[in-house]
XYZ file of C-alpha atoms in Angstrom:
138
model
C 2.150 16.890 -4.660
C 3.866 13.960 -6.359
C 1.849 10.869 -7.290
C 3.075 7.464 -8.418
C 1.759 3.933 -8.795
C 3.396 1.319 -6.565
C 3.238 -2.451 -6.186
C 1.995 -3.814 -2.889
C 1.483 -7.314 -1.549
C -1.031 -8.706 0.895
C 0.170 -11.608 3.025
C -2.676 -13.760 4.352
C -1.977 -15.477 7.667
C -3.364 -16.706 10.959
C -4.059 -13.963 13.482
C -1.767 -14.911 16.329
C 0.956 -13.295 18.389
C 4.375 -12.998 16.767
C 3.323 -13.243 13.110
C 4.404 -9.708 12.222
C 7.687 -10.197 14.086
C 8.376 -13.409 12.149
C 7.637 -11.772 8.796
C 9.768 -8.744 9.662
C 12.683 -10.951 10.760
C 12.454 -12.993 7.549
C 12.507 -9.830 5.432
C 15.502 -8.528 7.404
C 17.398 -11.825 7.003
C 16.807 -11.634 3.243
C 17.666 -7.917 3.073
C 14.244 -6.960 1.708
C 13.822 -3.208 2.161
C 10.326 -1.812 2.556
C 8.610 1.496 1.924
C 5.798 0.414 4.245
C 4.335 -2.447 6.277
C 1.199 -2.696 8.397
C -1.029 -5.481 9.595
C -4.477 -6.067 10.996
C -6.941 -8.795 11.873
C -9.640 -9.365 9.247
C -11.934 -11.931 10.840
C -11.855 -14.442 13.642
C -8.451 -16.117 13.448
C -7.313 -14.436 10.207
C -5.082 -11.464 9.489
C -3.424 -9.583 6.657
C -0.096 -7.837 6.399
C 0.276 -5.186 3.701
C 3.824 -4.795 2.385
C 5.203 -2.243 -0.069
C 8.701 -3.483 -0.932
C 11.408 -1.400 -2.574
C 12.071 -4.348 -4.924
C 8.861 -6.319 -5.639
C 10.742 -9.170 -7.385
C 12.978 -9.694 -4.375
C 9.946 -9.783 -2.073
C 8.139 -12.292 -4.332
C 11.162 -14.610 -4.265
C 11.244 -14.592 -0.459
C 7.462 -15.081 -0.241
C 7.654 -18.007 -2.677
C 10.513 -19.630 -0.732
C 8.620 -19.207 2.553
C 5.375 -20.413 0.933
C 3.482 -17.347 2.106
C -0.019 -16.903 0.750
C 0.189 -13.543 -1.047
C -1.734 -11.373 -3.470
C -0.071 -8.692 -5.604
C -1.728 -5.405 -6.485
C -1.142 -1.755 -7.243
C -2.006 1.331 -5.269
C -1.073 4.992 -5.402
C 1.559 6.840 -3.410
C 1.020 10.553 -2.850
C 3.643 12.644 -1.133
C 4.609 16.233 -0.635
C 5.018 19.053 1.820
C 2.801 18.673 4.859
C 0.250 21.352 5.620
C -3.156 21.422 7.237
C -5.585 19.789 4.829
C -2.852 18.511 2.494
C -5.147 15.818 1.073
C -8.454 17.724 1.009
C -8.224 18.931 -2.606
C -7.296 15.533 -4.024
C -9.949 13.747 -1.946
C -12.588 16.229 -3.144
C -11.478 15.685 -6.739
C -11.805 11.908 -6.304
C -15.260 12.364 -4.747
C -16.384 14.629 -7.623
C -15.652 11.740 -10.005
C -17.689 9.398 -7.767
C -14.683 7.125 -7.245
C -14.763 4.844 -4.217
C -11.641 4.809 -2.030
C -11.089 1.302 -0.662
C -8.398 2.335 1.834
C -6.077 5.198 2.675
C -3.070 5.286 4.992
C -1.312 8.604 5.547
C 1.417 9.881 7.832
C 3.348 13.124 8.208
C 6.949 13.352 9.431
C 9.379 16.284 9.466
C 7.221 18.548 7.303
C 6.477 15.916 4.633
C 3.450 13.677 4.204
C 3.098 10.312 2.534
C -0.163 8.619 1.645
C -0.978 5.221 0.167
C -4.372 5.149 -1.509
C -6.308 2.154 -2.835
C -9.236 2.388 -5.225
C -11.408 -0.384 -6.599
C -10.102 -2.365 -9.574
C -12.872 -1.062 -11.821
C -12.000 2.568 -10.965
C -8.216 2.164 -11.239
C -7.767 3.760 -14.681
C -10.083 6.679 -13.927
C -8.468 7.198 -10.526
C -5.052 7.267 -12.214
C -6.293 10.008 -14.522
C -7.863 12.013 -11.691
C -4.538 11.824 -9.838
C -2.768 13.175 -12.922
C -0.980 10.016 -14.059
C -0.676 9.412 -17.783
C -0.846 5.610 -17.551
C -2.228 3.159 -15.035
C -0.242 0.052 -14.140
C -2.349 -2.920 -13.104
């Protein structure tokens, strides 16, 4: 399994129809390529869109020009050959170190899996070490 640290952005917006379509169209118009995008409502009338751009600087420029309310952070990307229980060992290892997982999104396609994993800020360095990374970007 390969593990890396990636930059993600949270876009904060009103929870109404068409928001994700508007953001996606804006990113297309500005040729911003993405590794991942997903959105969800967070509370009455509010929503978040998580974006993992190929080029974080390019995304930030577009977000600034569009005056989007964003927050930048880092998470982990795990990927490898898909098999039953592909994440069990790493999740058990994280649990053994009593590290809290804030969120996890995983998907398998054509025999490969990809997983984005978020830990708490205070556990970021330890989580990096548990995942086998030599340094932790924050």
